[in-house]
Amino acid sequence: MKKNKLITVFGATGGQGGGLVRAILSDQNSAYQVRAVTRNANSDKAKALVQSGAEVVEADVEDIDSMKKALEGADAAYFVTFFWEHFSAEKEQQHIKNFIEAAKASHLEHIIWSTLEDMRQWVPLDDDRMPTLQEKYKVPHFDGKGEADQFFKDAGLPVTFLRTSFYWDNLIHFGMGPQKGEDGNYYFTLPMDDKKLAAIAVEDIGKCAYGILKKGSAFIDKTIGIAGEKLSGDEMAAKLSQALGVTVKYNSVSPEAYRNFGFPGADDLGNMFQVKQDFNAAYNANRDEALSRELNPELQDFDTWLSKYASQIPLN
């Protein structure tokens, strides 16, 4: 008889999955043991998970048989996709279908699916306030996931739909941190006008997911939106100034200007920020900081996150 339930965590060497793996392994009283899924078990991150006590297995979202094997004997699973590796909502949806096919062959009691809204509920394809991308999306990395929520429902799987928020970690890893201007000041650029951006530390997503698991079946078939704090660009710039020891000013640009910045995915992100700006109240209402803290008592606000990670934000 198994002592603990087993959760298979896909994306275990990434931010979300890694956060969930570490949350469970650091809890000495956890009812779960962890099977961490990676495409490369020889990577430094995978080896670190082994040293922490996780079972590490190799599987690939392109290979359904490998996914079925990773789910063998598991009681629960965490599914997350990797849009920014290929920038294709179509490919992402195929990977989601692969997750579902593998899950249907197993006997999972609980799936947590890391998802986002279908932004076309607010900006239909025929709405010309922003361009349509990939022929049938407004915000491909949101819409593809949101549309796929129905795939899980149609399959009759026991799913919690976990809506995440903007990662503060993007300031470190995604080039979104303050940039030095010709006047010597630093500028934090967002196309959000004076609206508040719901955001979170990526490691807290995993901790919130663990909180959902610990609630048993309470959140099955429910949609949960999480955030650490909601701040305006000016508020974020002020906190960045304090943490970094330099003057950071908020550079509010139009979504159209952001779409034309030219980096890969700029059009997708420009559209995303425009929806978050134009439908700010509705979007932010989907993300509950109080519930997030209930699920994860260690939930960080922006100041707390900066006290730990500001030194890693590159100042160019």
PDB file of N, CA and C in Angstrom, residues 72-169:
ATOM      1  N   GLU A  72       1.690   6.766 -15.076  1.00  0.00           N
ATOM      2  CA  GLU A  72       1.365   5.448 -14.524  1.00  0.00           C
ATOM      3  C   GLU A  72       1.418   5.468 -12.994  1.00  0.00           C
ATOM      4  N   GLY A  73       0.334   5.047 -12.374  1.00  0.00           N
ATOM      5  CA  GLY A  73       0.305   4.960 -10.914  1.00  0.00           C
ATOM      6  C   GLY A  73       0.109   6.279 -10.205  1.00  0.00           C
ATOM      7  N   ALA A  74      -0.020   7.366 -10.955  1.00  0.00           N
ATOM      8  CA  ALA A  74      -0.168   8.681 -10.329  1.00  0.00           C
ATOM      9  C   ALA A  74      -1.608   8.920  -9.882  1.00  0.00           C
ATOM     10  N   ASP A  75      -1.755   9.647  -8.799  1.00  0.00           N
ATOM     11  CA  ASP A  75      -3.074  10.033  -8.292  1.00  0.00           C
ATOM     12  C   ASP A  75      -3.478  11.417  -8.799  1.00  0.00           C
ATOM     13  N   ALA A  76      -2.479  12.250  -9.099  1.00  0.00           N
ATOM     14  CA  ALA A  76      -2.747  13.626  -9.526  1.00  0.00           C
ATOM     15  C   ALA A  76      -1.679  14.045 -10.526  1.00  0.00           C
ATOM     16  N   ALA A  77      -1.972  15.135 -11.238  1.00  0.00           N
ATOM     17  CA  ALA A  77      -1.005  15.626 -12.229  1.00  0.00           C
ATOM     18  C   ALA A  77      -1.110  17.136 -12.353  1.00  0.00           C
ATOM     19  N   TYR A  78       0.034  17.755 -12.690  1.00  0.00           N
ATOM     20  CA  TYR A  78       0.081  19.187 -12.985  1.00  0.00           C
ATOM     21  C   TYR A  78       0.487  19.332 -14.442  1.00  0.00           C
ATOM     22  N   PHE A  79      -0.387  19.968 -15.230  1.00  0.00           N
ATOM     23  CA  PHE A  79      -0.145  20.144 -16.657  1.00  0.00           C
ATOM     24  C   PHE A  79       0.139  21.617 -16.958  1.00  0.00           C
ATOM     25  N   VAL A  80       1.228  21.856 -17.646  1.00  0.00           N
ATOM     26  CA  VAL A  80       1.579  23.208 -18.092  1.00  0.00           C
ATOM     27  C   VAL A  80       2.194  23.089 -19.480  1.00  0.00           C
ATOM     28  N   THR A  81       1.920  24.060 -20.340  1.00  0.00           N
ATOM     29  CA  THR A  81       2.444  24.033 -21.707  1.00  0.00           C
ATOM     30  C   THR A  81       3.540  25.080 -21.880  1.00  0.00           C
ATOM     31  N   PHE A  82       4.140  25.091 -23.066  1.00  0.00           N
ATOM     32  CA  PHE A  82       5.388  25.845 -23.278  1.00  0.00           C
ATOM     33  C   PHE A  82       5.283  26.716 -24.535  1.00  0.00           C
ATOM     34  N   PHE A  83       4.295  27.599 -24.546  1.00  0.00           N
ATOM     35  CA  PHE A  83       4.015  28.407 -25.739  1.00  0.00           C
ATOM     36  C   PHE A  83       5.241  29.141 -26.243  1.00  0.00           C
ATOM     37  N   TRP A  84       6.031  29.716 -25.331  1.00  0.00           N
ATOM     38  CA  TRP A  84       7.105  30.621 -25.758  1.00  0.00           C
ATOM     39  C   TRP A  84       8.294  29.885 -26.373  1.00  0.00           C
ATOM     40  N   GLU A  85       8.244  28.561 -26.412  1.00  0.00           N
ATOM     41  CA  GLU A  85       9.289  27.816 -27.127  1.00  0.00           C
ATOM     42  C   GLU A  85       9.017  27.775 -28.633  1.00  0.00           C
ATOM     43  N   HIS A  86       7.745  27.910 -29.012  1.00  0.00           N
ATOM     44  CA  HIS A  86       7.390  27.753 -30.437  1.00  0.00           C
ATOM     45  C   HIS A  86       6.438  28.825 -30.957  1.00  0.00           C
ATOM     46  N   PHE A  87       5.803  29.598 -30.060  1.00  0.00           N
ATOM     47  CA  PHE A  87       4.932  30.729 -30.415  1.00  0.00           C
ATOM     48  C   PHE A  87       3.703  30.306 -31.224  1.00  0.00           C
ATOM     49  N   SER A  88       3.297  29.048 -31.112  1.00  0.00           N
ATOM     50  CA  SER A  88       2.184  28.553 -31.917  1.00  0.00           C
ATOM     51  C   SER A  88       1.041  28.080 -31.030  1.00  0.00           C
ATOM     52  N   ALA A  89      -0.104  28.759 -31.118  1.00  0.00           N
ATOM     53  CA  ALA A  89      -1.276  28.322 -30.358  1.00  0.00           C
ATOM     54  C   ALA A  89      -1.770  26.970 -30.862  1.00  0.00           C
ATOM     55  N   GLU A  90      -1.616  26.730 -32.166  1.00  0.00           N
ATOM     56  CA  GLU A  90      -2.038  25.443 -32.734  1.00  0.00           C
ATOM     57  C   GLU A  90      -1.220  24.298 -32.139  1.00  0.00           C
ATOM     58  N   LYS A  91       0.070  24.490 -32.079  1.00  0.00           N
ATOM     59  CA  LYS A  91       0.939  23.450 -31.512  1.00  0.00           C
ATOM     60  C   LYS A  91       0.642  23.270 -30.031  1.00  0.00           C
ATOM     61  N   GLU A  92       0.416  24.380 -29.327  1.00  0.00           N
ATOM     62  CA  GLU A  92       0.097  24.303 -27.908  1.00  0.00           C
ATOM     63  C   GLU A  92      -1.184  23.496 -27.692  1.00  0.00           C
ATOM     64  N   GLN A  93      -2.182  23.728 -28.523  1.00  0.00           N
ATOM     65  CA  GLN A  93      -3.426  22.967 -28.376  1.00  0.00           C
ATOM     66  C   GLN A  93      -3.228  21.492 -28.672  1.00  0.00           C
ATOM     67  N   GLN A  94      -2.351  21.164 -29.597  1.00  0.00           N
ATOM     68  CA  GLN A  94      -2.062  19.747 -29.843  1.00  0.00           C
ATOM     69  C   GLN A  94      -1.419  19.111 -28.624  1.00  0.00           C
ATOM     70  N   HIS A  95      -0.518  19.851 -27.993  1.00  0.00           N
ATOM     71  CA  HIS A  95       0.112  19.328 -26.774  1.00  0.00           C
ATOM     72  C   HIS A  95      -0.933  19.119 -25.673  1.00  0.00           C
ATOM     73  N   ILE A  96      -1.890  20.027 -25.583  1.00  0.00           N
ATOM     74  CA  ILE A  96      -2.955  19.889 -24.587  1.00  0.00           C
ATOM     75  C   ILE A  96      -3.792  18.648 -24.881  1.00  0.00           C
ATOM     76  N   LYS A  97      -4.090  18.420 -26.153  1.00  0.00           N
ATOM     77  CA  LYS A  97      -4.829  17.204 -26.528  1.00  0.00           C
ATOM     78  C   LYS A  97      -4.037  15.958 -26.161  1.00  0.00           C
ATOM     79  N   ASN A  98      -2.721  16.033 -26.296  1.00  0.00           N
ATOM     80  CA  ASN A  98      -1.872  14.907 -25.899  1.00  0.00           C
ATOM     81  C   ASN A  98      -1.940  14.675 -24.392  1.00  0.00           C
ATOM     82  N   PHE A  99      -1.913  15.766 -23.626  1.00  0.00           N
ATOM     83  CA  PHE A  99      -2.082  15.643 -22.164  1.00  0.00           C
ATOM     84  C   PHE A  99      -3.387  14.905 -21.853  1.00  0.00           C
ATOM     85  N   ILE A 100      -4.451  15.328 -22.515  1.00  0.00           N
ATOM     86  CA  ILE A 100      -5.770  14.770 -22.228  1.00  0.00           C
ATOM     87  C   ILE A 100      -5.836  13.296 -22.613  1.00  0.00           C
ATOM     88  N   GLU A 101      -5.281  12.934 -23.759  1.00  0.00           N
ATOM     89  CA  GLU A 101      -5.276  11.527 -24.167  1.00  0.00           C
ATOM     90  C   GLU A 101      -4.509  10.675 -23.165  1.00  0.00           C
ATOM     91  N   ALA A 102      -3.361  11.190 -22.718  1.00  0.00           N
ATOM     92  CA  ALA A 102      -2.572  10.448 -21.729  1.00  0.00           C
ATOM     93  C   ALA A 102      -3.326  10.341 -20.406  1.00  0.00           C
ATOM     94  N   ALA A 103      -4.002  11.421 -20.021  1.00  0.00           N
ATOM     95  CA  ALA A 103      -4.739  11.428 -18.749  1.00  0.00           C
ATOM     96  C   ALA A 103      -5.911  10.456 -18.785  1.00  0.00           C
ATOM     97  N   LYS A 104      -6.580  10.364 -19.932  1.00  0.00           N
ATOM     98  CA  LYS A 104      -7.733   9.463 -20.044  1.00  0.00           C
ATOM     99  C   LYS A 104      -7.314   8.001 -19.897  1.00  0.00           C
ATOM    100  N   ALA A 105      -6.046   7.707 -20.178  1.00  0.00           N
ATOM    101  CA  ALA A 105      -5.550   6.330 -20.058  1.00  0.00           C
ATOM    102  C   ALA A 105      -5.093   6.005 -18.641  1.00  0.00           C
ATOM    103  N   SER A 106      -5.108   7.017 -17.782  1.00  0.00           N
ATOM    104  CA  SER A 106      -4.676   6.810 -16.398  1.00  0.00           C
ATOM    105  C   SER A 106      -5.896   6.883 -15.476  1.00  0.00           C
ATOM    106  N   HIS A 107      -5.653   6.870 -14.181  1.00  0.00           N
ATOM    107  CA  HIS A 107      -6.754   6.912 -13.218  1.00  0.00           C
ATOM    108  C   HIS A 107      -6.548   8.074 -12.252  1.00  0.00           C
ATOM    109  N   LEU A 108      -6.360   9.255 -12.814  1.00  0.00           N
ATOM    110  CA  LEU A 108      -6.074  10.430 -11.993  1.00  0.00           C
ATOM    111  C   LEU A 108      -7.311  10.879 -11.213  1.00  0.00           C
ATOM    112  N   GLU A 109      -7.091  11.226  -9.954  1.00  0.00           N
ATOM    113  CA  GLU A 109      -8.162  11.764  -9.124  1.00  0.00           C
ATOM    114  C   GLU A 109      -8.261  13.279  -9.268  1.00  0.00           C
ATOM    115  N   HIS A 110      -7.170  13.912  -9.690  1.00  0.00           N
ATOM    116  CA  HIS A 110      -7.135  15.381  -9.717  1.00  0.00           C
ATOM    117  C   HIS A 110      -6.075  15.845 -10.719  1.00  0.00           C
ATOM    118  N   ILE A 111      -6.460  16.748 -11.581  1.00  0.00           N
ATOM    119  CA  ILE A 111      -5.538  17.406 -12.517  1.00  0.00           C
ATOM    120  C   ILE A 111      -5.597  18.902 -12.246  1.00  0.00           C
ATOM    121  N   ILE A 112      -4.450  19.534 -12.154  1.00  0.00           N
ATOM    122  CA  ILE A 112      -4.394  20.998 -12.159  1.00  0.00           C
ATOM    123  C   ILE A 112      -3.836  21.411 -13.514  1.00  0.00           C
ATOM    124  N   TRP A 113      -4.607  22.205 -14.227  1.00  0.00           N
ATOM    125  CA  TRP A 113      -4.236  22.656 -15.571  1.00  0.00           C
ATOM    126  C   TRP A 113      -3.946  24.155 -15.511  1.00  0.00           C
ATOM    127  N   SER A 114      -2.712  24.521 -15.846  1.00  0.00           N
ATOM    128  CA  SER A 114      -2.286  25.921 -15.814  1.00  0.00           C
ATOM    129  C   SER A 114      -2.779  26.623 -17.072  1.00  0.00           C
ATOM    130  N   THR A 115      -3.765  27.492 -16.908  1.00  0.00           N
ATOM    131  CA  THR A 115      -4.454  28.046 -18.063  1.00  0.00           C
ATOM    132  C   THR A 115      -4.577  29.562 -17.957  1.00  0.00           C
ATOM    133  N   LEU A 116      -5.236  30.152 -18.940  1.00  0.00           N
ATOM    134  CA  LEU A 116      -5.490  31.593 -18.992  1.00  0.00           C
ATOM    135  C   LEU A 116      -6.813  31.809 -19.720  1.00  0.00           C
ATOM    136  N   GLU A 117      -7.335  33.024 -19.663  1.00  0.00           N
ATOM    137  CA  GLU A 117      -8.599  33.311 -20.336  1.00  0.00           C
ATOM    138  C   GLU A 117      -8.452  33.292 -21.855  1.00  0.00           C
ATOM    139  N   ASP A 118      -9.562  33.001 -22.510  1.00  0.00           N
ATOM    140  CA  ASP A 118      -9.678  33.251 -23.945  1.00  0.00           C
ATOM    141  C   ASP A 118     -10.059  34.721 -24.087  1.00  0.00           C
ATOM    142  N   MET A 119      -9.104  35.540 -24.517  1.00  0.00           N
ATOM    143  CA  MET A 119      -9.322  36.987 -24.572  1.00  0.00           C
ATOM    144  C   MET A 119     -10.372  37.386 -25.612  1.00  0.00           C
ATOM    145  N   ARG A 120     -10.732  36.462 -26.492  1.00  0.00           N
ATOM    146  CA  ARG A 120     -11.737  36.787 -27.515  1.00  0.00           C
ATOM    147  C   ARG A 120     -13.123  36.974 -26.904  1.00  0.00           C
ATOM    148  N   GLN A 121     -13.279  36.621 -25.624  1.00  0.00           N
ATOM    149  CA  GLN A 121     -14.541  36.919 -24.944  1.00  0.00           C
ATOM    150  C   GLN A 121     -14.709  38.425 -24.790  1.00  0.00           C
ATOM    151  N   TRP A 122     -13.606  39.153 -24.716  1.00  0.00           N
ATOM    152  CA  TRP A 122     -13.648  40.610 -24.571  1.00  0.00           C
ATOM    153  C   TRP A 122     -13.400  41.332 -25.892  1.00  0.00           C
ATOM    154  N   VAL A 123     -12.534  40.762 -26.717  1.00  0.00           N
ATOM    155  CA  VAL A 123     -12.225  41.391 -28.006  1.00  0.00           C
ATOM    156  C   VAL A 123     -12.420  40.349 -29.111  1.00  0.00           C
ATOM    157  N   PRO A 124     -13.622  40.295 -29.700  1.00  0.00           N
ATOM    158  CA  PRO A 124     -13.883  39.308 -30.759  1.00  0.00           C
ATOM    159  C   PRO A 124     -12.976  39.527 -31.972  1.00  0.00           C
ATOM    160  N   LEU A 125     -12.882  38.501 -32.794  1.00  0.00           N
ATOM    161  CA  LEU A 125     -11.979  38.573 -33.950  1.00  0.00           C
ATOM    162  C   LEU A 125     -12.329  39.723 -34.891  1.00  0.00           C
ATOM    163  N   ASP A 126     -13.608  40.083 -34.969  1.00  0.00           N
ATOM    164  CA  ASP A 126     -13.983  41.151 -35.890  1.00  0.00           C
ATOM    165  C   ASP A 126     -13.815  42.542 -35.285  1.00  0.00           C
ATOM    166  N   ASP A 127     -13.292  42.611 -34.063  1.00  0.00           N
ATOM    167  CA  ASP A 127     -13.029  43.892 -33.399  1.00  0.00           C
ATOM    168  C   ASP A 127     -11.653  44.385 -33.846  1.00  0.00           C
ATOM    169  N   ASP A 128     -11.617  45.533 -34.512  1.00  0.00           N
ATOM    170  CA  ASP A 128     -10.366  45.989 -35.129  1.00  0.00           C
ATOM    171  C   ASP A 128      -9.542  46.900 -34.218  1.00  0.00           C
ATOM    172  N   ARG A 129      -9.852  46.919 -32.919  1.00  0.00           N
ATOM    173  CA  ARG A 129      -9.030  47.758 -32.033  1.00  0.00           C
ATOM    174  C   ARG A 129      -7.626  47.164 -31.871  1.00  0.00           C
ATOM    175  N   MET A 130      -7.474  45.876 -32.233  1.00  0.00           N
ATOM    176  CA  MET A 130      -6.154  45.255 -32.230  1.00  0.00           C
ATOM    177  C   MET A 130      -6.117  44.221 -33.350  1.00  0.00           C
ATOM    178  N   PRO A 131      -4.924  43.924 -33.881  1.00  0.00           N
ATOM    179  CA  PRO A 131      -4.842  42.983 -34.999  1.00  0.00           C
ATOM    180  C   PRO A 131      -5.171  41.556 -34.560  1.00  0.00           C
ATOM    181  N   THR A 132      -5.716  40.793 -35.494  1.00  0.00           N
ATOM    182  CA  THR A 132      -5.890  39.359 -35.294  1.00  0.00           C
ATOM    183  C   THR A 132      -4.570  38.674 -35.637  1.00  0.00           C
ATOM    184  N   LEU A 133      -4.145  37.733 -34.801  1.00  0.00           N
ATOM    185  CA  LEU A 133      -2.854  37.065 -34.960  1.00  0.00           C
ATOM    186  C   LEU A 133      -3.055  35.577 -35.244  1.00  0.00           C
ATOM    187  N   GLN A 134      -2.141  35.000 -35.985  1.00  0.00           N
ATOM    188  CA  GLN A 134      -2.204  33.578 -36.335  1.00  0.00           C
ATOM    189  C   GLN A 134      -3.585  33.217 -36.901  1.00  0.00           C
ATOM    190  N   GLU A 135      -4.192  34.175 -37.577  1.00  0.00           N
ATOM    191  CA  GLU A 135      -5.448  34.049 -38.321  1.00  0.00           C
ATOM    192  C   GLU A 135      -6.706  33.944 -37.469  1.00  0.00           C
ATOM    193  N   LYS A 136      -6.596  33.444 -36.226  1.00  0.00           N
ATOM    194  CA  LYS A 136      -7.834  33.257 -35.469  1.00  0.00           C
ATOM    195  C   LYS A 136      -7.705  33.526 -33.974  1.00  0.00           C
ATOM    196  N   TYR A 137      -6.698  34.307 -33.604  1.00  0.00           N
ATOM    197  CA  TYR A 137      -6.517  34.651 -32.190  1.00  0.00           C
ATOM    198  C   TYR A 137      -6.275  36.156 -32.040  1.00  0.00           C
ATOM    199  N   LYS A 138      -6.603  36.673 -30.885  1.00  0.00           N
ATOM    200  CA  LYS A 138      -6.209  38.036 -30.525  1.00  0.00           C
ATOM    201  C   LYS A 138      -4.950  38.005 -29.660  1.00  0.00           C
ATOM    202  N   VAL A 139      -4.947  37.115 -28.666  1.00  0.00           N
ATOM    203  CA  VAL A 139      -3.774  36.933 -27.794  1.00  0.00           C
ATOM    204  C   VAL A 139      -3.463  35.432 -27.804  1.00  0.00           C
ATOM    205  N   PRO A 140      -2.659  34.970 -28.779  1.00  0.00           N
ATOM    206  CA  PRO A 140      -2.498  33.522 -28.971  1.00  0.00           C
ATOM    207  C   PRO A 140      -2.123  32.749 -27.711  1.00  0.00           C
ATOM    208  N   HIS A 141      -1.213  33.303 -26.881  1.00  0.00           N
ATOM    209  CA  HIS A 141      -0.761  32.507 -25.730  1.00  0.00           C
ATOM    210  C   HIS A 141      -1.808  32.455 -24.615  1.00  0.00           C
ATOM    211  N   PHE A 142      -2.826  33.315 -24.701  1.00  0.00           N
ATOM    212  CA  PHE A 142      -3.988  33.213 -23.814  1.00  0.00           C
ATOM    213  C   PHE A 142      -5.101  32.387 -24.471  1.00  0.00           C
ATOM    214  N   ASP A 143      -5.467  32.775 -25.686  1.00  0.00           N
ATOM    215  CA  ASP A 143      -6.665  32.220 -26.321  1.00  0.00           C
ATOM    216  C   ASP A 143      -6.584  30.718 -26.523  1.00  0.00           C
ATOM    217  N   GLY A 144      -5.397  30.238 -26.905  1.00  0.00           N
ATOM    218  CA  GLY A 144      -5.244  28.801 -27.134  1.00  0.00           C
ATOM    219  C   GLY A 144      -5.508  27.992 -25.877  1.00  0.00           C
ATOM    220  N   LYS A 145      -4.998  28.483 -24.756  1.00  0.00           N
ATOM    221  CA  LYS A 145      -5.231  27.796 -23.474  1.00  0.00           C
ATOM    222  C   LYS A 145      -6.700  27.895 -23.069  1.00  0.00           C
ATOM    223  N   GLY A 146      -7.247  29.111 -23.151  1.00  0.00           N
ATOM    224  CA  GLY A 146      -8.625  29.310 -22.728  1.00  0.00           C
ATOM    225  C   GLY A 146      -9.603  28.461 -23.528  1.00  0.00           C
ATOM    226  N   GLU A 147      -9.378  28.373 -24.836  1.00  0.00           N
ATOM    227  CA  GLU A 147     -10.227  27.543 -25.686  1.00  0.00           C
ATOM    228  C   GLU A 147     -10.103  26.069 -25.301  1.00  0.00           C
ATOM    229  N   ALA A 148      -8.906  25.672 -24.892  1.00  0.00           N
ATOM    230  CA  ALA A 148      -8.649  24.268 -24.565  1.00  0.00           C
ATOM    231  C   ALA A 148      -9.249  23.847 -23.222  1.00  0.00           C
ATOM    232  N   ASP A 149      -9.669  24.808 -22.395  1.00  0.00           N
ATOM    233  CA  ASP A 149     -10.355  24.433 -21.152  1.00  0.00           C
ATOM    234  C   ASP A 149     -11.520  23.493 -21.456  1.00  0.00           C
ATOM    235  N   GLN A 150     -12.214  23.786 -22.558  1.00  0.00           N
ATOM    236  CA  GLN A 150     -13.378  22.967 -22.921  1.00  0.00           C
ATOM    237  C   GLN A 150     -12.976  21.535 -23.270  1.00  0.00           C
ATOM    238  N   PHE A 151     -11.748  21.352 -23.794  1.00  0.00           N
ATOM    239  CA  PHE A 151     -11.293  19.996 -24.120  1.00  0.00           C
ATOM    240  C   PHE A 151     -11.310  19.122 -22.862  1.00  0.00           C
ATOM    241  N   PHE A 152     -10.843  19.702 -21.751  1.00  0.00           N
ATOM    242  CA  PHE A 152     -10.813  18.953 -20.486  1.00  0.00           C
ATOM    243  C   PHE A 152     -12.239  18.641 -20.021  1.00  0.00           C
ATOM    244  N   LYS A 153     -13.128  19.626 -20.159  1.00  0.00           N
ATOM    245  CA  LYS A 153     -14.518  19.417 -19.739  1.00  0.00           C
ATOM    246  C   LYS A 153     -15.175  18.329 -20.579  1.00  0.00           C
ATOM    247  N   ASP A 154     -14.938  18.388 -21.888  1.00  0.00           N
ATOM    248  CA  ASP A 154     -15.536  17.390 -22.782  1.00  0.00           C
ATOM    249  C   ASP A 154     -15.025  15.987 -22.471  1.00  0.00           C
ATOM    250  N   ALA A 155     -13.796  15.894 -21.998  1.00  0.00           N
ATOM    251  CA  ALA A 155     -13.201  14.589 -21.679  1.00  0.00           C
ATOM    252  C   ALA A 155     -13.665  14.060 -20.326  1.00  0.00           C
ATOM    253  N   GLY A 156     -14.364  14.904 -19.559  1.00  0.00           N
ATOM    254  CA  GLY A 156     -14.871  14.481 -18.268  1.00  0.00           C
ATOM    255  C   GLY A 156     -13.798  14.243 -17.226  1.00  0.00           C
ATOM    256  N   LEU A 157     -12.685  14.964 -17.339  1.00  0.00           N
ATOM    257  CA  LEU A 157     -11.571  14.775 -16.403  1.00  0.00           C
ATOM    258  C   LEU A 157     -11.748  15.633 -15.145  1.00  0.00           C
ATOM    259  N   PRO A 158     -11.210  15.188 -14.012  1.00  0.00           N
ATOM    260  CA  PRO A 158     -11.343  15.934 -12.748  1.00  0.00           C
ATOM    261  C   PRO A 158     -10.302  17.050 -12.653  1.00  0.00           C
ATOM    262  N   VAL A 159     -10.667  18.235 -13.135  1.00  0.00           N
ATOM    263  CA  VAL A 159      -9.690  19.307 -13.354  1.00  0.00           C
ATOM    264  C   VAL A 159      -9.990  20.535 -12.492  1.00  0.00           C
ATOM    265  N   THR A 160      -8.910  21.136 -11.982  1.00  0.00           N
ATOM    266  CA  THR A 160      -8.961  22.515 -11.484  1.00  0.00           C
ATOM    267  C   THR A 160      -8.277  23.394 -12.524  1.00  0.00           C
ATOM    268  N   PHE A 161      -8.972  24.425 -12.955  1.00  0.00           N
ATOM    269  CA  PHE A 161      -8.428  25.357 -13.947  1.00  0.00           C
ATOM    270  C   PHE A 161      -7.736  26.487 -13.188  1.00  0.00           C
ATOM    271  N   LEU A 162      -6.412  26.527 -13.258  1.00  0.00           N
ATOM    272  CA  LEU A 162      -5.624  27.501 -12.494  1.00  0.00           C
ATOM    273  C   LEU A 162      -5.178  28.626 -13.415  1.00  0.00           C
ATOM    274  N   ARG A 163      -5.790  29.790 -13.237  1.00  0.00           N
ATOM    275  CA  ARG A 163      -5.415  30.956 -14.050  1.00  0.00           C
ATOM    276  C   ARG A 163      -4.284  31.699 -13.359  1.00  0.00           C
ATOM    277  N   THR A 164      -3.191  31.820 -14.052  1.00  0.00           N
ATOM    278  CA  THR A 164      -2.008  32.470 -13.505  1.00  0.00           C
ATOM    279  C   THR A 164      -2.012  33.962 -13.846  1.00  0.00           C
ATOM    280  N   SER A 165      -0.967  34.660 -13.427  1.00  0.00           N
ATOM    281  CA  SER A 165      -0.823  36.094 -13.684  1.00  0.00           C
ATOM    282  C   SER A 165       0.566  36.378 -14.267  1.00  0.00           C
ATOM    283  N   PHE A 166       0.765  37.608 -14.688  1.00  0.00           N
ATOM    284  CA  PHE A 166       2.083  38.080 -15.143  1.00  0.00           C
ATOM    285  C   PHE A 166       3.139  37.735 -14.095  1.00  0.00           C
ATOM    286  N   TYR A 167       4.287  37.235 -14.548  1.00  0.00           N
ATOM    287  CA  TYR A 167       5.374  36.890 -13.617  1.00  0.00           C
ATOM    288  C   TYR A 167       6.265  38.110 -13.372  1.00  0.00           C
ATOM    289  N   TRP A 168       6.506  38.430 -12.109  1.00  0.00           N
ATOM    290  CA  TRP A 168       7.550  39.426 -11.836  1.00  0.00           C
ATOM    291  C   TRP A 168       8.902  38.924 -12.325  1.00  0.00           C
ATOM    292  N   ASP A 169       9.069  37.617 -12.396  1.00  0.00           N
ATOM    293  CA  ASP A 169      10.327  37.034 -12.866  1.00  0.00           C
ATOM    294  C   ASP A 169      10.646  37.448 -14.298  1.00  0.00           C
TER     295      ASP A 169
END
